[in-house]
PDB file of C-alpha atoms in Angstrom:
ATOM      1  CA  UNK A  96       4.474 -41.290  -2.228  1.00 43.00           C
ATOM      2  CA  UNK A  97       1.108 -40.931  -3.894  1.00 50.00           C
ATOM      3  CA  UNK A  98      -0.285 -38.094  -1.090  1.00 49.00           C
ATOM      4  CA  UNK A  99      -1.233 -34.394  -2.208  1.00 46.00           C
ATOM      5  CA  UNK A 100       1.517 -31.906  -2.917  1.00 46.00           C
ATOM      6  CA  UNK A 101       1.343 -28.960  -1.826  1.00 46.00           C
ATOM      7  CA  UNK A 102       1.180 -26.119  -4.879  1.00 48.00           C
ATOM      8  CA  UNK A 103       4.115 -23.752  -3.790  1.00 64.00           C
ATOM      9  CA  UNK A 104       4.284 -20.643  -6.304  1.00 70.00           C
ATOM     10  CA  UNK A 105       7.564 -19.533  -7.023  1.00 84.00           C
ATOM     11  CA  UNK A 106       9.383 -16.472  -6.526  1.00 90.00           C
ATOM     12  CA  UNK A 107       8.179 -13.571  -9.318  1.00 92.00           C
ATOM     13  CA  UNK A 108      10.834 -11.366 -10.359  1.00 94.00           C
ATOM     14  CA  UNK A 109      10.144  -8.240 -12.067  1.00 94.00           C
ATOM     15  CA  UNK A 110      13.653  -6.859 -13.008  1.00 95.00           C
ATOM     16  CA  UNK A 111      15.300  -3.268 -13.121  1.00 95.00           C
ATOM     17  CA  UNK A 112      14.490  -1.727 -16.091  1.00 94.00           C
ATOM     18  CA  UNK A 113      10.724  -3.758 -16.568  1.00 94.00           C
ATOM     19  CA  UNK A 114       7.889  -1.678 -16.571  1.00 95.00           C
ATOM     20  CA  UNK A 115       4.455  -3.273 -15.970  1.00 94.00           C
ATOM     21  CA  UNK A 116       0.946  -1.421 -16.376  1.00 94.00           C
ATOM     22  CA  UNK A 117      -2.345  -2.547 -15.631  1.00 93.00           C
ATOM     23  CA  UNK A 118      -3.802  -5.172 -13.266  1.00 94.00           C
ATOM     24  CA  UNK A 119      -0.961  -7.589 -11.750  1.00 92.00           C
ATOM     25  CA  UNK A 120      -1.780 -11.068  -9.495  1.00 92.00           C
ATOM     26  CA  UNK A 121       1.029 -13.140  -7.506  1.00 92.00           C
ATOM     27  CA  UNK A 122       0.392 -16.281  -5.817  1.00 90.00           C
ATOM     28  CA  UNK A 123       4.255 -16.320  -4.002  1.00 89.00           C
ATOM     29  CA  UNK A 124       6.646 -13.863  -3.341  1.00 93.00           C
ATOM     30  CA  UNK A 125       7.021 -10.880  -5.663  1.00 95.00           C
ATOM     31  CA  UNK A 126      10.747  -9.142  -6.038  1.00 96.00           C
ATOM     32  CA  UNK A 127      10.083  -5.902  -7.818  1.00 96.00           C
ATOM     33  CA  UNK A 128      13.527  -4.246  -9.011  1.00 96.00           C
ATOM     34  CA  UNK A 129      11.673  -2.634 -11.717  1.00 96.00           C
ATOM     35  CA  UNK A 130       8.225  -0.586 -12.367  1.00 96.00           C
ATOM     36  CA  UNK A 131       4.782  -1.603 -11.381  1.00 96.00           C
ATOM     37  CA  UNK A 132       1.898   0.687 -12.536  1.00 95.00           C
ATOM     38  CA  UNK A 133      -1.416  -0.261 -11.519  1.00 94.00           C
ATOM     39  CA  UNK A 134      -3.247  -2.898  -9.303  1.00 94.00           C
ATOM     40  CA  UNK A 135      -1.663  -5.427  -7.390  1.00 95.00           C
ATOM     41  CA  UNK A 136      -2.642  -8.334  -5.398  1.00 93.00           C
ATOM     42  CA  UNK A 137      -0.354 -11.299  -4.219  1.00 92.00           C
ATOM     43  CA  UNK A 138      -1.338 -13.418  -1.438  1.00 90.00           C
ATOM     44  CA  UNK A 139       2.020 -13.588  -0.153  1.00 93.00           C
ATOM     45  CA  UNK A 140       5.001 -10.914   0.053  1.00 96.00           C
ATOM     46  CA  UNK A 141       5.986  -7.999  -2.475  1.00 96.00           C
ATOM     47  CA  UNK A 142       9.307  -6.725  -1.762  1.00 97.00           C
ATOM     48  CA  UNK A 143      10.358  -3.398  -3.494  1.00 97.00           C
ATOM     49  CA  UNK A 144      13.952  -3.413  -4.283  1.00 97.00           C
ATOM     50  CA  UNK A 145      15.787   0.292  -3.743  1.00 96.00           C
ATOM     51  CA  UNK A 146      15.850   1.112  -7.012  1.00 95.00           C
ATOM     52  CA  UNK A 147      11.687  -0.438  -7.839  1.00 96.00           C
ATOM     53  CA  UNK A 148       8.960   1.755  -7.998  1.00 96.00           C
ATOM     54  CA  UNK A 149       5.180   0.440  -7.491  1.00 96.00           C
ATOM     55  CA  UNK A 150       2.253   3.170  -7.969  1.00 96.00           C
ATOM     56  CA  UNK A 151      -1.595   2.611  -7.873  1.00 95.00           C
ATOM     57  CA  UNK A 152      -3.697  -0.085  -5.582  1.00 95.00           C
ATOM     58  CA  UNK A 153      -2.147  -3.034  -3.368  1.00 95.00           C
ATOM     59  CA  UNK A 154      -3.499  -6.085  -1.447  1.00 94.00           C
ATOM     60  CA  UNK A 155      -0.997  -8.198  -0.122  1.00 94.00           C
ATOM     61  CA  UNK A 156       0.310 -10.132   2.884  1.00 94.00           C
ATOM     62  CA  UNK A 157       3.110  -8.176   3.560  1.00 96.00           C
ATOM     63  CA  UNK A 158       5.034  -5.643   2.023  1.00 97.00           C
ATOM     64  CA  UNK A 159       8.547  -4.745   2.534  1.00 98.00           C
ATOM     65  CA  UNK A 160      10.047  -0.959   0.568  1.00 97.00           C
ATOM     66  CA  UNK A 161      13.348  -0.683   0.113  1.00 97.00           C
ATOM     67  CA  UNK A 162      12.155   1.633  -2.949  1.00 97.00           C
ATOM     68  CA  UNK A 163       9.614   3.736  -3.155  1.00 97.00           C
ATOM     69  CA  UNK A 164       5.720   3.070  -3.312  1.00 97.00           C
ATOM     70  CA  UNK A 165       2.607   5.159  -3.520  1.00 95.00           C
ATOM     71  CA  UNK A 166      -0.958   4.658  -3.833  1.00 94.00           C
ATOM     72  CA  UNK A 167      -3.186   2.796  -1.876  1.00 94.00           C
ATOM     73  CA  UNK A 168      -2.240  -0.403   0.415  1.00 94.00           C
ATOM     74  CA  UNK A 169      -3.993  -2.661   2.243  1.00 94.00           C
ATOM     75  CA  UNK A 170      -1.994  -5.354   3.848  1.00 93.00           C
ATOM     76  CA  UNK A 171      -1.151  -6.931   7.348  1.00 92.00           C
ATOM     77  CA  UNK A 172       2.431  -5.967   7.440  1.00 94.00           C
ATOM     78  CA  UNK A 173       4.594  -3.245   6.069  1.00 95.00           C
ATOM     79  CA  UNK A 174       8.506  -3.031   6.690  1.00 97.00           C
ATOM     80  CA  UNK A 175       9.916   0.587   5.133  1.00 97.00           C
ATOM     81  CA  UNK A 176      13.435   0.024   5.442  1.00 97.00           C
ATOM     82  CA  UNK A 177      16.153   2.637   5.403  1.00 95.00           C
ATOM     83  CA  UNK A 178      16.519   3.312   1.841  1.00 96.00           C
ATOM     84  CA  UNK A 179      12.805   2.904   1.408  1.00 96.00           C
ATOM     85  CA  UNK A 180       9.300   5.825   0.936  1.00 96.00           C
ATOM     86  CA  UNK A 181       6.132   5.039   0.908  1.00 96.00           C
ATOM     87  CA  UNK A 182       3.026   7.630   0.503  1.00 95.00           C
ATOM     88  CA  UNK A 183      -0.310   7.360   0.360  1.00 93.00           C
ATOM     89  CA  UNK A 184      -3.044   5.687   2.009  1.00 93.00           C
ATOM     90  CA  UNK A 185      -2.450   3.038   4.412  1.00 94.00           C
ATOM     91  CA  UNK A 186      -4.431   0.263   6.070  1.00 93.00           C
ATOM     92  CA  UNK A 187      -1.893  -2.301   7.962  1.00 92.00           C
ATOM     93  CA  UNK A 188      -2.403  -3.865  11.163  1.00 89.00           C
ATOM     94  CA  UNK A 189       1.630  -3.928  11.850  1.00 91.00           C
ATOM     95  CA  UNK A 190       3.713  -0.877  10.593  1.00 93.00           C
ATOM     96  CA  UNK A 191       7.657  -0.700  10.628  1.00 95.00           C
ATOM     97  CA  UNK A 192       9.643   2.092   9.896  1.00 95.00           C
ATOM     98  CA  UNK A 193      13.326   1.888   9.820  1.00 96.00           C
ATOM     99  CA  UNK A 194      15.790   4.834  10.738  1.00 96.00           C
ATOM    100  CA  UNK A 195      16.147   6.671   7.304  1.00 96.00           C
ATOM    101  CA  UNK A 196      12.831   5.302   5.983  1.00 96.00           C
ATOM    102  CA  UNK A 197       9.943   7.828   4.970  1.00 96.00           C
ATOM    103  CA  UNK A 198       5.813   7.842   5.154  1.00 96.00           C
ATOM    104  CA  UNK A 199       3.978  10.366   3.803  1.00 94.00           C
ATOM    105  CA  UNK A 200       0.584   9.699   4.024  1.00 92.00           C
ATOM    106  CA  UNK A 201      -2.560   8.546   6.211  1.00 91.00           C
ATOM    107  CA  UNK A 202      -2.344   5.349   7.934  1.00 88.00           C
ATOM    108  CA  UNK A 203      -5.017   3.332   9.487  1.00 83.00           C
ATOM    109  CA  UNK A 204      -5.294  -0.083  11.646  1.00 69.00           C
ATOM    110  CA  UNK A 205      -8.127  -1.702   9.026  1.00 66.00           C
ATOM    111  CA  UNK A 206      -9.691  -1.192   6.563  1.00 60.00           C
ATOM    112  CA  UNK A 207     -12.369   1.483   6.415  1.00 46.00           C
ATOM    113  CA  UNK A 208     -14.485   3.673   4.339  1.00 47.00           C
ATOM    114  CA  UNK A 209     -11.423   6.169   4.727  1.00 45.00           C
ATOM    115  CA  UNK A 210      -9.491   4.412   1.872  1.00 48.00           C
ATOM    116  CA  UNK A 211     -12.272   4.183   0.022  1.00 51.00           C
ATOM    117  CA  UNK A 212     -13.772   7.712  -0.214  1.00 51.00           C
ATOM    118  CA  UNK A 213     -12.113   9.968  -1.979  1.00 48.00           C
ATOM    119  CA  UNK A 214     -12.701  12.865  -0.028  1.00 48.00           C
ATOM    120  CA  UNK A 215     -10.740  12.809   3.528  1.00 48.00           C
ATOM    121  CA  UNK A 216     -12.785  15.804   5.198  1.00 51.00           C
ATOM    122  CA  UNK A 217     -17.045  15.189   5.582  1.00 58.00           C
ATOM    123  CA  UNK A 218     -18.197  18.453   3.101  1.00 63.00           C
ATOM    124  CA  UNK A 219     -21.540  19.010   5.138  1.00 65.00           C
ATOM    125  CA  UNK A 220     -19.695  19.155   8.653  1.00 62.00           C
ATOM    126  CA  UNK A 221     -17.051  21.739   6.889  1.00 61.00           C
ATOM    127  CA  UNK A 222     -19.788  23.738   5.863  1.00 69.00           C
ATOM    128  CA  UNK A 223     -21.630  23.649   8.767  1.00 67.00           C
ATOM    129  CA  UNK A 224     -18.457  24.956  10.872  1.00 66.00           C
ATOM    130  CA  UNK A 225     -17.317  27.886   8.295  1.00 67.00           C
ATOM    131  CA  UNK A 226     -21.030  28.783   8.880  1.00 71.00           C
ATOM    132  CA  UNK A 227     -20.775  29.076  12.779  1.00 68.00           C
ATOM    133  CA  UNK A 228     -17.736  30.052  12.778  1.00 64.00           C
ATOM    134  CA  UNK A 229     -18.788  33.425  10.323  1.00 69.00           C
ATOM    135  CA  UNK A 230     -21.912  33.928  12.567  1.00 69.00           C
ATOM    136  CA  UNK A 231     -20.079  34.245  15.607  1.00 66.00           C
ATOM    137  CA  UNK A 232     -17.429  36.772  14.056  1.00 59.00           C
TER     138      UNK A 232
END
């Protein structure tokens, strides 16, 4: 009667036709059906609805795309269902991809300095081959 509740967050619902830029925090479940521009954190699931759109940095839980996404995500689970695209830069320990679904991008188990950098190819090695590679010819 008198012991601790537990603080559940609700479901967050951004609807078709919303458009949110900037820097965007869920504690529960996020339904996206409209626009998210930005950077995104929940500590739960984000769901993109096929007709929602979220561009720019996630953190989450999970993250299932029924829509499209791109930017950066770091998260323990993504689901890209049929209807669903995601590209960009990836760092997921589970990735599902459902018949129909698209990726387009890089993809890695955790989180490294890949996602970070913003150059994908180390300029000094490249160098250093395009040299050897024009003494030898």
């Amino acid at each position: 009667m008198f012991g601790k509740k537990k603080s559940q967050a609700g479901l967050t619902y951004i609807a078709q036709g919303t458009k949110i830029s900037g820097e965007s925090v869920f504690c529960g479940d996020a339904l996206v059906g409209g626009e998210i521009h930005g950077t995104v954190s929940s500590e739960s699931t984000i769901t993109i609805e096929p007709d929602g759109l979220i561009t720019g940095e996630v953190n989450c839980q999970e993250i299932k795309v029924s829509g499209y996404f791109k930017g950066k995500l770091q998260c323990e689970k993504l689901t890209i269902t049929g209807s669903g695209t995601v590209e960009g830069e990836v760092a997921s320990s589970q990735m599902e991809i459902f018949e129909g679904g698209q990726f387009i991008g890089v993809r890695v188990k955790e989180r490294t300095e890949l996602l970070d950098s913003k150059h994908l190819v180390d300029e000094k090695k490249l160098q250093q081959i395009m040299q050897l590679d024009e003494a030898q010819a």
